[in-house]
mmCIF file of C-alpha atoms in Angstrom:
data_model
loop_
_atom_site.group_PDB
_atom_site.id
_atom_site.type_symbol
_atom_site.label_atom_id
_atom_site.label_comp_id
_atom_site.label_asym_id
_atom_site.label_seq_id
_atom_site.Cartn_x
_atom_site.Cartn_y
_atom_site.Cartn_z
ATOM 1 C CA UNK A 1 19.792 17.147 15.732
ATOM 2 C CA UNK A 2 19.679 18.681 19.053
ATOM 3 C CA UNK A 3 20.661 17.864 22.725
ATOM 4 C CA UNK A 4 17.775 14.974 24.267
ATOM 5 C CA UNK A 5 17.504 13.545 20.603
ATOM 6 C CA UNK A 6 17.802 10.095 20.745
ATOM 7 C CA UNK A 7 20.632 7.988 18.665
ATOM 8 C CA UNK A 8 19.715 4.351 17.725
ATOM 9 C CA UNK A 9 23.078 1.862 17.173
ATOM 10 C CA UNK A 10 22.071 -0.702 15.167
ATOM 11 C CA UNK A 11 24.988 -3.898 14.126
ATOM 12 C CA UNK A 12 24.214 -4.410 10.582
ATOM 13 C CA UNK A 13 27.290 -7.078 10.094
ATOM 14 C CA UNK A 14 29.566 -7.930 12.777
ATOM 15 C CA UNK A 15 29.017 -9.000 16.631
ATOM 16 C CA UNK A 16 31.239 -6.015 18.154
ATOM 17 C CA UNK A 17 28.898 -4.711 20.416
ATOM 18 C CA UNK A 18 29.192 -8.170 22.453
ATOM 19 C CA UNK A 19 32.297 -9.125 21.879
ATOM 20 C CA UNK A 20 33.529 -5.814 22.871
ATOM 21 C CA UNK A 21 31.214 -4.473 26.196
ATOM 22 C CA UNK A 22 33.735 -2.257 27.207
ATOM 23 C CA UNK A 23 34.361 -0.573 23.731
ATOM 24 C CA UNK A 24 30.551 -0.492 23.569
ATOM 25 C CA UNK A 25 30.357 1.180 27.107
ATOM 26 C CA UNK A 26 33.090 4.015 25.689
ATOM 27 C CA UNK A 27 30.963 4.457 23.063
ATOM 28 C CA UNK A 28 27.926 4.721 24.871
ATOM 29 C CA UNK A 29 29.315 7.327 26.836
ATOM 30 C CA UNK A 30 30.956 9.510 24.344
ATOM 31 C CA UNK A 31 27.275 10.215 22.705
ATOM 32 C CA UNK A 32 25.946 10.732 26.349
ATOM 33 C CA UNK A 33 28.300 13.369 26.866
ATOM 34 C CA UNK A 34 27.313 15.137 23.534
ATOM 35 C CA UNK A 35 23.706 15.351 25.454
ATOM 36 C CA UNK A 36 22.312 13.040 23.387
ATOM 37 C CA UNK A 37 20.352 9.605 24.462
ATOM 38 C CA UNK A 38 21.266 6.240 23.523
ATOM 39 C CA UNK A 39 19.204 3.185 22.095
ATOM 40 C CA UNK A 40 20.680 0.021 21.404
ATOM 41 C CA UNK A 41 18.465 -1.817 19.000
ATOM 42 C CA UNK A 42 17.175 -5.362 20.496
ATOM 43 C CA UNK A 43 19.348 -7.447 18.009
ATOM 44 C CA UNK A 44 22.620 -5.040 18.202
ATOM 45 C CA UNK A 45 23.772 -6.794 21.464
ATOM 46 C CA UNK A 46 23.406 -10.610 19.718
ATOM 47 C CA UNK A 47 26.467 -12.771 18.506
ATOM 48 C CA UNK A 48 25.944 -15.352 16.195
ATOM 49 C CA UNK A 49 29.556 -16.046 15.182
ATOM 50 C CA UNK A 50 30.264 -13.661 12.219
ATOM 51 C CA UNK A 51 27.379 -11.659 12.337
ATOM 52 C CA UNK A 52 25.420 -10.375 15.227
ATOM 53 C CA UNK A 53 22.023 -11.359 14.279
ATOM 54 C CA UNK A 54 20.141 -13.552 11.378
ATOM 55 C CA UNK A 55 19.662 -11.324 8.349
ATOM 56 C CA UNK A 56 16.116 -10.968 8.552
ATOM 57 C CA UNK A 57 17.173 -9.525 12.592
ATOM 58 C CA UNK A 58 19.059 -7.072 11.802
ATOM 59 C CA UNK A 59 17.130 -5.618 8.843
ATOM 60 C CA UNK A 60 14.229 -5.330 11.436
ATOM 61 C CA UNK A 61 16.648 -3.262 13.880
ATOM 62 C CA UNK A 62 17.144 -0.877 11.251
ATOM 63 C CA UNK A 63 13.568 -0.669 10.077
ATOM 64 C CA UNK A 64 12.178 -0.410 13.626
ATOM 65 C CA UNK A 65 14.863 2.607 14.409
ATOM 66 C CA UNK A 66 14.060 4.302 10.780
ATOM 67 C CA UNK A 67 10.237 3.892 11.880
ATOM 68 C CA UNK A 68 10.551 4.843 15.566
ATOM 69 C CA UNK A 69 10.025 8.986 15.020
ATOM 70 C CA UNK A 70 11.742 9.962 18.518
ATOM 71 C CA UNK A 71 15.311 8.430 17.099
ATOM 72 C CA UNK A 72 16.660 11.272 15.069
ATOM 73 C CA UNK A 73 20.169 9.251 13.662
ATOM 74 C CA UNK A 74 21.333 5.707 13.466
ATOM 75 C CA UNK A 75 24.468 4.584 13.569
ATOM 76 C CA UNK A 76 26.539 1.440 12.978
ATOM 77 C CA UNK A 77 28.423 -0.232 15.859
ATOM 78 C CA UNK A 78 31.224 -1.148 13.752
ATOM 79 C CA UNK A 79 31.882 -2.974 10.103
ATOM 80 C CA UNK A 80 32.048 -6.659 9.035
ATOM 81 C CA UNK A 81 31.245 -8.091 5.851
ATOM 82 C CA UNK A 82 28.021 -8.924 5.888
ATOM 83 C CA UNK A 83 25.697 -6.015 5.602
ATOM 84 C CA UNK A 84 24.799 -6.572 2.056
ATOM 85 C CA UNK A 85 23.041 -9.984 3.337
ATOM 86 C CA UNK A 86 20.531 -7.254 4.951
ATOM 87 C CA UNK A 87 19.480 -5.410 1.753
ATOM 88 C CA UNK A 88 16.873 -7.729 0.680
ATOM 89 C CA UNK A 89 15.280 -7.629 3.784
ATOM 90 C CA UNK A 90 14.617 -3.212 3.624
ATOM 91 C CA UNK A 91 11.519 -1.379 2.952
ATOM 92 C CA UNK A 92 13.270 1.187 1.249
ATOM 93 C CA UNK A 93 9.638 3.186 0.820
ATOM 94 C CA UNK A 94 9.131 3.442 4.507
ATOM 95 C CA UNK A 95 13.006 4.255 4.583
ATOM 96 C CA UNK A 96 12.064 7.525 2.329
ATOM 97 C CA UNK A 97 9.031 8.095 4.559
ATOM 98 C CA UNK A 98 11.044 9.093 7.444
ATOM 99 C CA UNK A 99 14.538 10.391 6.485
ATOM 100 C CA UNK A 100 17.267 10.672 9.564
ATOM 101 C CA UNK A 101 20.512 10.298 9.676
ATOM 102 C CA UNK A 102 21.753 6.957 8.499
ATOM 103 C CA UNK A 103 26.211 6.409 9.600
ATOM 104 C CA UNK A 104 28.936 4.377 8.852
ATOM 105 C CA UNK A 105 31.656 3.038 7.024
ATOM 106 C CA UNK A 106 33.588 -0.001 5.404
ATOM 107 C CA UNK A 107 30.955 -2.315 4.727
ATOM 108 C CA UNK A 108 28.202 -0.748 5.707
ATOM 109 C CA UNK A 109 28.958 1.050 2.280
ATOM 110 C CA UNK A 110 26.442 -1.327 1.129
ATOM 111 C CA UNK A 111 23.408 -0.024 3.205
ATOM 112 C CA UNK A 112 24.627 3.392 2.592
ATOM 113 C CA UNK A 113 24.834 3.840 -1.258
ATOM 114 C CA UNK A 114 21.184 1.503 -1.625
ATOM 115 C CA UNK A 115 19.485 3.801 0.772
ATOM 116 C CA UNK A 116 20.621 7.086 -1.374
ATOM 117 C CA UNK A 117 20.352 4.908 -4.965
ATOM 118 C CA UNK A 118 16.537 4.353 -3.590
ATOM 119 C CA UNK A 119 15.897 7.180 -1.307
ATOM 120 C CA UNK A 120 17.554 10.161 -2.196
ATOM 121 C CA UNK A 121 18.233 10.724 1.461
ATOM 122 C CA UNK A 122 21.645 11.758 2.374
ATOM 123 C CA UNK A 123 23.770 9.397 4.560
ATOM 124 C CA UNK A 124 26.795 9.846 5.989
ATOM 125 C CA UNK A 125 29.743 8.069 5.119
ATOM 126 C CA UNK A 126 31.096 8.590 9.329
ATOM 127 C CA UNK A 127 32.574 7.226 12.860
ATOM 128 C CA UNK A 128 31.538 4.195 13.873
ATOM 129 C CA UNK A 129 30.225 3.540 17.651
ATOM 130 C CA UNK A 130 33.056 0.824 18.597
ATOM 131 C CA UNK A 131 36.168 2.164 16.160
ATOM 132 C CA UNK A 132 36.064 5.806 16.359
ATOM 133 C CA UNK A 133 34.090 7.131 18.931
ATOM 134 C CA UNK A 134 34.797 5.057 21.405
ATOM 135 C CA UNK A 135 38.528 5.842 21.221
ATOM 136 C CA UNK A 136 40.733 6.133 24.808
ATOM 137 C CA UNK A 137 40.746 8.324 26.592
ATOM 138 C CA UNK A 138 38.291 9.924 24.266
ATOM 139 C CA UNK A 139 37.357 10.510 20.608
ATOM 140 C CA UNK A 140 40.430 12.401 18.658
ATOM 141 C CA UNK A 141 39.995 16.198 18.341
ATOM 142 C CA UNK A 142 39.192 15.841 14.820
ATOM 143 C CA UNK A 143 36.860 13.233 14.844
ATOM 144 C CA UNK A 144 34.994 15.061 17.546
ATOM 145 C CA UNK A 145 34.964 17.840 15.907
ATOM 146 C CA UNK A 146 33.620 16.928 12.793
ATOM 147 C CA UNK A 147 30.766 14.892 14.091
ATOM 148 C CA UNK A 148 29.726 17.519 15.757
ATOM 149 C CA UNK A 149 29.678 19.557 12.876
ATOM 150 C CA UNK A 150 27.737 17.156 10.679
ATOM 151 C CA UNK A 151 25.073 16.555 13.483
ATOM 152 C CA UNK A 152 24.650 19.392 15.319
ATOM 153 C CA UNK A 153 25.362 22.425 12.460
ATOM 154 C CA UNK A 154 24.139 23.964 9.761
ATOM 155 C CA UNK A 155 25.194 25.694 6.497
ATOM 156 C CA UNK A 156 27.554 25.065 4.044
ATOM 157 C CA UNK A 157 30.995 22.570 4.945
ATOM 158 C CA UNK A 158 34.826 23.460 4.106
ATOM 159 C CA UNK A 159 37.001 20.388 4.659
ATOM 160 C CA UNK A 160 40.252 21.124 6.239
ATOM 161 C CA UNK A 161 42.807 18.601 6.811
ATOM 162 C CA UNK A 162 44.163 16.952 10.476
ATOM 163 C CA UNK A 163 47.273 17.941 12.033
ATOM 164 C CA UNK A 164 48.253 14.546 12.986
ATOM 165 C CA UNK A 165 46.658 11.050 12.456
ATOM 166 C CA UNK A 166 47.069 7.183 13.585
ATOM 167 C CA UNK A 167 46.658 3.960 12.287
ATOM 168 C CA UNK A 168 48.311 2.166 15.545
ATOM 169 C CA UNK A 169 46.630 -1.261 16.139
ATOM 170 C CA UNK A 170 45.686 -1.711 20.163
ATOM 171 C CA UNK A 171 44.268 -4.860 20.560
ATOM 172 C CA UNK A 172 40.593 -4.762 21.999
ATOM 173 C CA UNK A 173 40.721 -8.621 22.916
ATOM 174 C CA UNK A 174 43.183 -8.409 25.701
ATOM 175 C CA UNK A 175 42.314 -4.475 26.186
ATOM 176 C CA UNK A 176 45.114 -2.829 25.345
ATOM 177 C CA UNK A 177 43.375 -0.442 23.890
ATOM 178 C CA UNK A 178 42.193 0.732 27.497
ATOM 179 C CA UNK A 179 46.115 0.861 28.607
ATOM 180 C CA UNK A 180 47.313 4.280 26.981
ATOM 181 C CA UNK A 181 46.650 6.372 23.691
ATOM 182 C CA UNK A 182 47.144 5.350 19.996
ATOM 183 C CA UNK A 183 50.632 6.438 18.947
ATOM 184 C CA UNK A 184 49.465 10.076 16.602
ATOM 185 C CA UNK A 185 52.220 11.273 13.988
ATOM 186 C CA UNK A 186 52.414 14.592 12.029
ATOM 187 C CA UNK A 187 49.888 14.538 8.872
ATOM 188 C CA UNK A 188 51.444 14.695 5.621
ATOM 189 C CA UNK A 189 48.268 16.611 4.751
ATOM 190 C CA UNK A 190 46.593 16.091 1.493
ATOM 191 C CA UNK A 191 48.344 15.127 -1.458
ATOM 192 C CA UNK A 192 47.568 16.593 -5.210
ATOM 193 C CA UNK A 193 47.364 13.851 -7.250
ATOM 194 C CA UNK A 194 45.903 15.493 -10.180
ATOM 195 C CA UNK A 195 45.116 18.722 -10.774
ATOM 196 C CA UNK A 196 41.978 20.118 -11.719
ATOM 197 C CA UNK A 197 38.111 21.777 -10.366
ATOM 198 C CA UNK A 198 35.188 19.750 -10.437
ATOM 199 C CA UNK A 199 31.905 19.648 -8.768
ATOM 200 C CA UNK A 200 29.487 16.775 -8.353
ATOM 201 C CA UNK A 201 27.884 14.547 -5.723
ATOM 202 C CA UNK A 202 30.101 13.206 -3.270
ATOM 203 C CA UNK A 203 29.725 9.474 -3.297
ATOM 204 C CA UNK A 204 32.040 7.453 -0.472
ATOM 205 C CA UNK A 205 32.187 4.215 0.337
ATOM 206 C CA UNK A 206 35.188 1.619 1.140
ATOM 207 C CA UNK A 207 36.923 0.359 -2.227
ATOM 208 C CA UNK A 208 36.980 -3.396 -1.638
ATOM 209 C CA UNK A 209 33.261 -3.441 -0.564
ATOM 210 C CA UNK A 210 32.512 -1.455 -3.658
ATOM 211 C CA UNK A 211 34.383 -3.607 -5.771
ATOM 212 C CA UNK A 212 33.682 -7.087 -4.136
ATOM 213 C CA UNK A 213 29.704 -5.708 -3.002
ATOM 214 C CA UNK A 214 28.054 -3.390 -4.756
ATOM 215 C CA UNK A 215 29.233 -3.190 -8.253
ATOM 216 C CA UNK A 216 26.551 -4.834 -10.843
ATOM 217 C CA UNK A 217 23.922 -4.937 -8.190
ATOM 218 C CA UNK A 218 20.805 -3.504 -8.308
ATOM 219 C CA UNK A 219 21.868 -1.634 -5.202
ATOM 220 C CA UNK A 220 24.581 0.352 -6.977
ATOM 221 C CA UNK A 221 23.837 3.933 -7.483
ATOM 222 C CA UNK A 222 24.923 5.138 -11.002
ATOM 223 C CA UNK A 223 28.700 7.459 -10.972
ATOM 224 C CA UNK A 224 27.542 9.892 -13.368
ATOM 225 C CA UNK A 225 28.272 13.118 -12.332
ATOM 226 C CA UNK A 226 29.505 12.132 -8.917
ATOM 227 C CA UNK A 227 33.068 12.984 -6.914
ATOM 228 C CA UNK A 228 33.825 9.504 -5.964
ATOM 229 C CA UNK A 229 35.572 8.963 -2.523
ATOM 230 C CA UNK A 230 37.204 5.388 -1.666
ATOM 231 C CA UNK A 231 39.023 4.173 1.210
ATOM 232 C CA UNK A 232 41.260 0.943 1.614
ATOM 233 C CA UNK A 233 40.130 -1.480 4.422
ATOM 234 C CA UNK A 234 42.487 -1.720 7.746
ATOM 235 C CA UNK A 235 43.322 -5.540 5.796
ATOM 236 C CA UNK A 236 45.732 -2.897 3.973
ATOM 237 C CA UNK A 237 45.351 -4.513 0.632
ATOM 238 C CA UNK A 238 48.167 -5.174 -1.518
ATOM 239 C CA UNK A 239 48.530 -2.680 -4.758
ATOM 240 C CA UNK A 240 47.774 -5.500 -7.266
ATOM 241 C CA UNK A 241 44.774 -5.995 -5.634
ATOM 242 C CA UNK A 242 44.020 -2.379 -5.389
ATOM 243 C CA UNK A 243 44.406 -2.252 -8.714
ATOM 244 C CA UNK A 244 42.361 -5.142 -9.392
ATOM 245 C CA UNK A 245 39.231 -3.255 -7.556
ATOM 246 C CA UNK A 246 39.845 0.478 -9.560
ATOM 247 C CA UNK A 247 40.034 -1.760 -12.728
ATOM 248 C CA UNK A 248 36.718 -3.001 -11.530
ATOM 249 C CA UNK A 249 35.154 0.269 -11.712
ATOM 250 C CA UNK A 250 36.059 1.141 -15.284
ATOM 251 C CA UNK A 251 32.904 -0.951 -15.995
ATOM 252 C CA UNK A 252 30.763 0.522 -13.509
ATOM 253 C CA UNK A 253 27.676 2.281 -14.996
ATOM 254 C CA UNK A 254 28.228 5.926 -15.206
ATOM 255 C CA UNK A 255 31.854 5.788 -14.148
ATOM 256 C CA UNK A 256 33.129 7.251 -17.292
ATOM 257 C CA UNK A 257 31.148 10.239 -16.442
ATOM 258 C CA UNK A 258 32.593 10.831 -12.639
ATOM 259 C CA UNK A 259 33.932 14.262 -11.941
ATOM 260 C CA UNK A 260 36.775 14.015 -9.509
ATOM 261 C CA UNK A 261 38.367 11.254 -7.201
ATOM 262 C CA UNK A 262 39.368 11.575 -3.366
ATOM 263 C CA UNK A 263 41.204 9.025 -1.991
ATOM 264 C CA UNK A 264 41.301 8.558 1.783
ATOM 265 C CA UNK A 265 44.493 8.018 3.973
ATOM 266 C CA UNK A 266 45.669 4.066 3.807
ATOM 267 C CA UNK A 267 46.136 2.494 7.337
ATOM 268 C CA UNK A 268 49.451 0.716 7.770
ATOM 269 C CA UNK A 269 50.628 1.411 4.151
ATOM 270 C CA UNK A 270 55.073 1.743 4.487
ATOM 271 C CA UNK A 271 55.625 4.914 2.618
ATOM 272 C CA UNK A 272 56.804 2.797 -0.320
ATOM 273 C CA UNK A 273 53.501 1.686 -1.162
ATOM 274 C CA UNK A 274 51.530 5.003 -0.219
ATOM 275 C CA UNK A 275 53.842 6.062 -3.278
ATOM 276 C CA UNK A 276 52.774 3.087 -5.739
ATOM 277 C CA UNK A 277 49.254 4.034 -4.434
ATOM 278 C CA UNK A 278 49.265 7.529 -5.496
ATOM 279 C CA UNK A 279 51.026 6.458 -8.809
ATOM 280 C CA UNK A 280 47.503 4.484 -9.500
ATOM 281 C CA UNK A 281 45.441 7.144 -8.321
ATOM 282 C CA UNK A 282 47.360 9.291 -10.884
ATOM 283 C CA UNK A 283 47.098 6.996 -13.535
ATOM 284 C CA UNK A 284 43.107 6.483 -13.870
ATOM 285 C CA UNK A 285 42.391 10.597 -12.961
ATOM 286 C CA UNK A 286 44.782 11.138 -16.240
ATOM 287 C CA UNK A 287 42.584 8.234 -17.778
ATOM 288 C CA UNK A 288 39.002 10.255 -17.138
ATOM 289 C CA UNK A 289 40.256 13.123 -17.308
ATOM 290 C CA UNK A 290 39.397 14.261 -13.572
ATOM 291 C CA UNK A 291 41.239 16.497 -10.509
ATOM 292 C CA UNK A 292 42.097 13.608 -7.520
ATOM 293 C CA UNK A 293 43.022 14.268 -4.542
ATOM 294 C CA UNK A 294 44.214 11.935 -1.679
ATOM 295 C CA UNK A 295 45.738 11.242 2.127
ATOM 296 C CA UNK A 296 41.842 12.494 3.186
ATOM 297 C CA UNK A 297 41.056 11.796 6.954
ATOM 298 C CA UNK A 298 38.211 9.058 6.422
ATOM 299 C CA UNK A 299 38.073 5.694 7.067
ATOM 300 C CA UNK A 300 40.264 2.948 8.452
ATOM 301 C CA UNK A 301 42.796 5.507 9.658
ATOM 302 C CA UNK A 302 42.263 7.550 12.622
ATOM 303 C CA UNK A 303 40.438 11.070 12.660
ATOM 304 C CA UNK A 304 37.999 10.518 10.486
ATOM 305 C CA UNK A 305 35.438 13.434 9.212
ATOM 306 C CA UNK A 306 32.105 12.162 7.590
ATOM 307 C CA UNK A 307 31.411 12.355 3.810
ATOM 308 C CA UNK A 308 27.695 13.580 3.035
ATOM 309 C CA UNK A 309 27.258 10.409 0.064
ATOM 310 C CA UNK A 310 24.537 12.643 -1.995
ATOM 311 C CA UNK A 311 25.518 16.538 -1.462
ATOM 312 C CA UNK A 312 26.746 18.454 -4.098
ATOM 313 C CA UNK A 313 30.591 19.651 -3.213
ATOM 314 C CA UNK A 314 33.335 21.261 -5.393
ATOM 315 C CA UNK A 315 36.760 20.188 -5.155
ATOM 316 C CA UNK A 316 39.995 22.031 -6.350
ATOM 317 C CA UNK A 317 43.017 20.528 -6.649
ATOM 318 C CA UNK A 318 46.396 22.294 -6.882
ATOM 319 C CA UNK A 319 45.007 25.965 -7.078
ATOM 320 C CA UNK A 320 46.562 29.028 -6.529
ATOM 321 C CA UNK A 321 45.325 28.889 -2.905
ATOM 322 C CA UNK A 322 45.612 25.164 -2.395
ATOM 323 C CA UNK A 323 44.051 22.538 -3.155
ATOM 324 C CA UNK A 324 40.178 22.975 -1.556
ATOM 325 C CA UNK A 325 37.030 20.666 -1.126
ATOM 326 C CA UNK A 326 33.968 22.303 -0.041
ATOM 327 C CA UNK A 327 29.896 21.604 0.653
ATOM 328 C CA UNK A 328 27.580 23.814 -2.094
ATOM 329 C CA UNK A 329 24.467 22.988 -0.717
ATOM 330 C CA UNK A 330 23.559 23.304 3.431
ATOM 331 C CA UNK A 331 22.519 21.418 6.406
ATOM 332 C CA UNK A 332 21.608 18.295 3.453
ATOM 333 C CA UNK A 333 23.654 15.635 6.015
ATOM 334 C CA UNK A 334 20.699 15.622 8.319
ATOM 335 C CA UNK A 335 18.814 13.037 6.971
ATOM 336 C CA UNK A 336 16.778 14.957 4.489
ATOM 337 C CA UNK A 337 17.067 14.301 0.964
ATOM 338 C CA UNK A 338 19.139 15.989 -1.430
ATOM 339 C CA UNK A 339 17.923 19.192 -3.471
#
């Protein structure tokens, strides 16, 4: 990408981008100041209750934005749970016929993992419009940072971790979230979890949409070989029913052949059950066999850097310099499809 390109928002689930104008109008004018232009697909602005759009709407939005050659990235206004009701509804052929890049997170998971399954093109497991980037006063450091790496650069990627991070709740209802900055605290950084090297293709997505979504549909990309990457939703889900959802993917084709585990910072987890969470984590790497790694700044918790889903990375955990996560291959989050 390049300044004048044009990003296309599209609201594959949930009606944020009208229930929310002035979130959307942050939004809007943190990608203007990046130099870029914005285009807000013609069902993105809708509300029908849950969902922004009918099905069969919001599929087009996407379709028309993959088709349209002067967009050069499309990005989700926020999450939901609906975006899997659009996957029946995607010409995943003309998808392939002009790769870009694809963003976002929680459940748009769904959209994500079927376009690489049936694509190969790289998507980017990132910021949405009305969460992250349209934070007050602005986007976090971080956050900015990163996106700018994973739009704008080129060449191979070495994560680093944040220096502080926020899961503070301002409600965008009543606008509080216009009335002063989130709350940040000191990061804990990452945590070893299990220690090991590994390489693979990264493959992110939100755990409860995996588990509830994805898993034993024909969308679902196989886990051979991959470094899988899961987040908890900001419904902070209890650890039984975490554990219900990793038990889910011992049954997942390919999963006995995945190569490492990242694990992303939990928002509003007490410290008590960031510790039972770990303990899990621990538990099933030991099972495979695998490094893990967690506390990772993406999703539900504030900054967030994208995850490439489809580019090879290696990951080191608890090495003589640290533990280490890094891109092999370069400039493969633009859209194009993997090598």
């Amino acid at each position: 990408m390049k300044t004048g390109d044009t990003v296309a928002v599209v609201s594959p689930s949930a009606p944020g981008v009208a229930r929310w104008p002035h979130r959307t109008e942050r939004g809007r004018q943190y990608l203007e100041s990046l130099g870029l232009r914005v285009k807000f697909m013609p069902h993105s602005q809708e509300n029908h209750g849950l969902v922004s759009a009918p099905a069969q709407h919001r599929a087009a939005d996407i379709m028309e934005a993959f088709e349209d050659d002067s967009v050069s990235a499309i990005i989700a206004a926020i999450g939901g749970n609906y975006s899997r009701e659009v996957l029946p509804h995607l010409d995943f052929n003309l998808i392939a016929d002009h790769p870009k890049i694809f963003q976002g997170y929680s459940d748009a998971t769904t959209l994500l993992w079927a376009i690489w399954k049936h694509t190969r093109m790289i998507t980017l497991y990132g910021p949405a419009l009305l969460t992250n980037l349209a934070e007050y006063p602005k986007p976090l450091t971080f956050t900015d940072f990163w996106l700018r790496t994973f739009w704008f650069a080129s060449g191979p990627i070495h994560f680093q971790p944040a220096d502080t991070w926020t899961d503070e709740f301002l409600n965008f209802d009543t606008k509080d979230d216009l009335k002063r900055p989130r709350h940040q605290y000191d990061n804990g950084k990452w945590v070893d979890l299990r220690p090991g090297q590994a390489e693979g293709r990264i493959l992110a997505g939100c755990l409860e949409t995996i588990a509830h979504d994805i898993l034993d549909d024909a969308h679902c990309p196989d886990f051979a070989g991959t470094i899988l990457a899961v987040e908890l939703s900001d419904e902070s889900p209890s650890i039984p029913s975490v554990e219900a959802s990793l038990e889910k993917l011992n049954h997942a084709k390919g999963f006995a052949q995945i190569q490492g585990l990242l694990v992303g910072r939990p928002a509003r987890y007490s410290a008590a059950d960031r510790n039972e969470l770990w303990d899990r984590v621990r538990a099933l790497a030991a099972a495979y066999d695998i490094p893990a790694l967690g506390n990772l700044d993406f999703g539900h918790s504030d900054p967030f850097c994208p995850l490439p889903i489809g580019t090879r990375v290696q990951l080191s955990v608890g090495g003589p310099r640290g533990s280490m996560l890094q891109s092999v291959e370069s400039a493969t989050w633009n859209g194009i499809k993997e090598g």
